[in-house]
């Protein structure tokens, strides 16, 4: 099971190189300086050496030991262009187009992972989720056996006794309207990720209906997806379709679905679409005192993660550790 302590221990034994696509951003520089002090992740900061160093000095962060790579002055750029054209040859990308595309830190950084120059990437301090994720989808692609890349959030509510409450929620960030089969895949990936963070998953397929109390296309979708997920992962407790109150409240569950082994005790939530998921995790974060870690991308061939543009340096630092540990 991963805690930040165990993730740092793992990285100390096997340090990784992590690309930050926004190398001059003050929050990135603060997180980079803290990572360097810990000596378990080497930040690779994208940007011109002069700009990155000036930004660090102005903000007062020591980034000695970080690697700075300037996309405009990279000695393996021709090789990168060639590889990118090969990867995107079905789209007819020309070398000229590739040079323009790769001048952006999001594409350039992703190619550094593809070329094995760094192990993992964290972007999105200023890039949107779509602009961080799209290069990963196009260049890194889904891992064998997976049809989609998806994502989950790990939510942690610290407790004074140290017995933190940990939940997983998906897909709150990538797939806008997943179909039944995609929901099954999201469920499988989220269960695996939740286990890594110490959750013993009890999965609820969420809806506005509990076992047929409501009706509609989306209710059918969640009920069918749940049935398929139960068949695909017979060892995992899964139930649905469930309303959120039935999923988490034993009292409500006793009334609405007394025969469910999951209802009342769910800790892993599969949302019907990105609207519900994104709003749902943010309610837990902003009004439920949960710390939210993610989106953790699932199903990619390499660990690339996205930050919220509203993130602070502590969130960058935490997500960097998660990204490195999962790499
Ligand atoms: C993830 C997302 C950016 C991809 O959509 P897009 O940019 O329109 O990308 P496209 O549909 O053009 O697809 C680009 C490539 O990625 C692939 N792709 C798209 N979605 C994918 C997925 N979920 N899994 C795997 N591959 C995917 C496509 O097949 C395509 O491959 P190709 O170029 O090799 O043919 C889009 O689904 C999105 O915007 N999601 C919501 C992001 C968001 O705003 N989140 C909320 C904030 S956290």
Coordinates of C-alpha atoms and ligand atoms in Angstrom, one line a residue, residues 88 91 129-130 133-134 137-138 141-142 147-149 172-176 274 278 295 306, ligand 1:
X88 CA 2.0 10.2 -36.6
X91 CA -2.0 11.5 -40.0
X129 CA -6.2 18.9 -19.3
X130 CA -7.0 18.3 -23.0
X133 CA -3.5 14.6 -22.2
X134 CA -3.8 14.8 -26.0
X137 CA -2.9 9.8 -26.2
X138 CA -1.2 10.4 -29.5
X141 CA -0.9 5.5 -26.4
X142 CA -2.9 2.9 -24.5
X147 CA -9.0 0.2 -25.3
X148 CA -9.0 3.6 -23.5
X149 CA -7.0 5.9 -21.3
X172 CA -13.7 12.6 -13.4
X173 CA -11.3 14.0 -16.1
X174 CA -10.9 12.2 -19.4
X175 CA -13.8 10.3 -20.9
X176 CA -16.6 12.7 -21.4
X274 CA -17.4 13.4 -16.7
X278 CA -15.8 16.1 -12.0
X295 CA -6.3 13.0 -12.2
X306 CA -2.2 16.3 -15.2
Ligands
LIG1 C1 -9.0 13.5 -23.6 C2 -9.4 14.4 -24.7 C3 -8.6 15.7 -24.7 C4 -9.2 13.7 -26.0 O1 -10.0 14.3 -27.0 P1 -9.4 15.1 -28.3 O2 -8.4 16.1 -27.9 O3 -10.6 15.7 -29.0 O4 -8.7 14.1 -29.0 P2 -9.2 13.4 -30.3 O5 -10.6 12.8 -30.2 O6 -8.8 14.2 -31.5 O7 -8.2 12.2 -30.2 C5 -6.8 12.4 -30.2 C6 -6.2 11.0 -30.2 O8 -6.4 10.4 -28.9 C7 -7.1 9.2 -29.0 N1 -8.1 9.2 -27.9 C8 -9.0 10.1 -27.6 N2 -9.6 9.8 -26.4 C9 -9.0 8.7 -26.0 C10 -9.1 7.9 -24.8 N3 -10.0 8.2 -23.8 N4 -8.3 6.8 -24.7 C11 -7.3 6.5 -25.6 N5 -7.2 7.3 -26.7 C12 -8.0 8.3 -26.9 C13 -7.9 9.3 -30.3 O9 -8.1 8.0 -30.8 C14 -6.9 10.0 -31.2 O10 -5.8 9.2 -31.6 P3 -5.2 9.5 -33.0 O11 -4.9 11.0 -33.1 O12 -3.9 8.7 -33.0 O13 -6.2 9.0 -34.1 C15 -11.0 14.8 -24.6 O14 -11.7 13.6 -24.4 C16 -11.3 15.7 -23.5 O15 -11.2 16.9 -23.7 N6 -11.7 15.3 -22.3 C17 -12.0 16.1 -21.2 C18 -10.9 16.8 -20.6 C19 -11.3 17.8 -19.6 O16 -11.6 18.9 -19.9 N7 -11.3 17.4 -18.3 C20 -11.9 18.2 -17.2 C21 -10.8 18.9 -16.4 S1 -9.9 17.8 -15.3

